[in-house]
């Protein structure tokens, strides 16, 4: 008993009493890197370093990769391999590298910072070229064709460490980046303008951009606008500690803009910005945008239903977590830009309202307008209204994960309902797959992508290939959007609530939802197994275990699903009590064998109202013939503590548990027993004794401490008034400090 108490103390003190069911949204299943159930494709080579940009061809058969000193085209048309098609080596000249090094820059390579389709046949690429950016236009089919490398100091980034964004529309490059050797000039510009179009830049106006970090840009054809997303320093002049507060922004420029004739010549007449607020109620904001992607509506829907999904982190600690996802609608963004504005008053150093009575502010096509209009436009670029997320709530927040990049996708479930699925990369190197349900987000699974925590620069979704490409310094990864074969039976398939997966009653397999077949069973919204699965086994074969009196047995039980609630029950279905039993956080049941505890134990998992028995153990005392009993048999060698090497990667095979054949089941279970139950006979007796002794000493010390305190207190009380009545306060202090 003391030993058991020792274990208990140990668990409480060192491991804490963690109840996994308490945490908020957590991945249901986790796949470690190298798992055979989630096979990652990878392309790496000695010349592929610091992947910075990814671009997929329109047929999604070729992936272009911008990296350090090289540009690659990879054949990704085969599902089982990624092969090199073409490679362009593009290094800075040695003179330029030298100049760069002299200026003590660290990134003196040529980092491909922009990679876009210039037209249907050619690519446009920018390289930082050791802080002397160059641009090239090359045929996509042959990267080594004779090319001109052109200086591009106003349109291309100088540094590999600062984020930038660029997009080519009709052969014109819209780019937002920091330029200059010190990266101190912020530009939002149009380069390679064609025909009568002028190249355009930002006017130099106070408060236009304040130390911006450019995140992303997108073309909204229905509006004739480019939307740019970035973060910058806010107007609040810092907190108590003088730290400036970051704000997230959406900005617009119109593609038909051509600059004013007198005022705003060769400058944007359509630039405007609005604040994006990712916030729950009155909570602190998730103020730092990390990544944002567009989700276009279906063709039959209005383009105004376009949504933007962004991941945000917070500069200050927010009670609801480390990072959050918010969705913004184009309708709300349009409303902010067509509403009222603010003008910055330089003399008063404050913002004053600028009503948009004639509706000119934030409009496209102003470049032909009068100087008085353009003068107003020039000063009024900040909208009065902020853009709130849809329904003014977060879609998801995580207290454990710092999300950094995302991709978003829509999938149709068997019942015809469309679900939004988010793929979120965590800073720790995992990919979370999340489906947004009516009741809230559900993390279907997490897959470990990187060995080391790192921030991947980009993530790109290929719908037709059903994969994600992730660029990192380790290479380019290909991750399947789903793989239903990891779910061995109907119950598991339905509980996964993966819109891509359904149980086919015909083939008796969890299969990808491709066409609507009447034999497919799925319930994404509720995961109701009893409704969907006709046949399911919720019993497991009994595993017999013989143990000696006072031996500590450990009965293992693991569920792949981290959302399942595990309980241990007797055969009469009543719960195993707290004492003398211990239930470890990994699900195992631990107890000393006695006459009272020889019994049958069932480990039951419950998820979404569905109960199944994962394992059943019958623990018995050995039947030892009296004649063979010798005194030595009663010695402590039998009070060995039984331990089990629980291998996380090899949970008890549910496929086998749920197999139809009883016989096969029993034998597998015995096999499992051999591996997991039969027990390395390592003795923990001495450790246990040590813990107990330690505990007794610890109690004794506490007792001694209080006795000393008590005596001290008495002495103070007694001595003070008599011997040093005047200096009582000082002595009081001494006594108090001792206390
Ligand atoms: C899906 O998983 C199975 C194993 O469960 C594996 O054999 C197969 O290759 C995987 N398919 C893909 C596309 O990753
Ligand atoms: C390039 O990748 C290496 C690791 O492979 C990393 O240490 C280095 O900081 C990266 N350089 C830049 C400029 O991102
Ligand atoms: C794409 O642009 C390149 C470079 O300007 C040009 O040579 C090529 O003909 C263009 N292709 C098409 C299809 O317009
Ligand atoms: C701009 O204004 C001029 C004269 O005011 C007019 O001739 C021209 O068509 C206008 N252009 C556009 C694009 O509205
Ligand atoms: C169920 O069995 C356990 C152990 O055999 C016993 O302690 C408990 O009282 C039983 N519960 C009921 C409701 O019979
Ligand atoms: C599942 O469906 C059955 C039958 O419709 C219903 O009785 C049961 O309450 C449902 N379970 C849950 C957890 O919703």
XYZ file of C-alpha atoms in Angstrom, residues 76 96 180 189 205 229 251 371 383 508 553 592 656 702:
14
model
C 4.853 16.336 -59.590
C 28.642 41.700 -55.819
C 17.249 49.642 -50.498
C 4.386 49.709 -56.735
C 2.776 61.049 -47.055
C -2.375 42.301 -46.543
C -5.045 47.739 -48.434
C -6.922 68.145 -58.463
C -10.819 54.043 -43.422
C -15.999 -2.778 -46.346
C 0.235 -5.309 -12.576
C -1.338 -4.667 -6.643
C -7.407 -6.510 -35.145
C 8.005 19.490 7.575
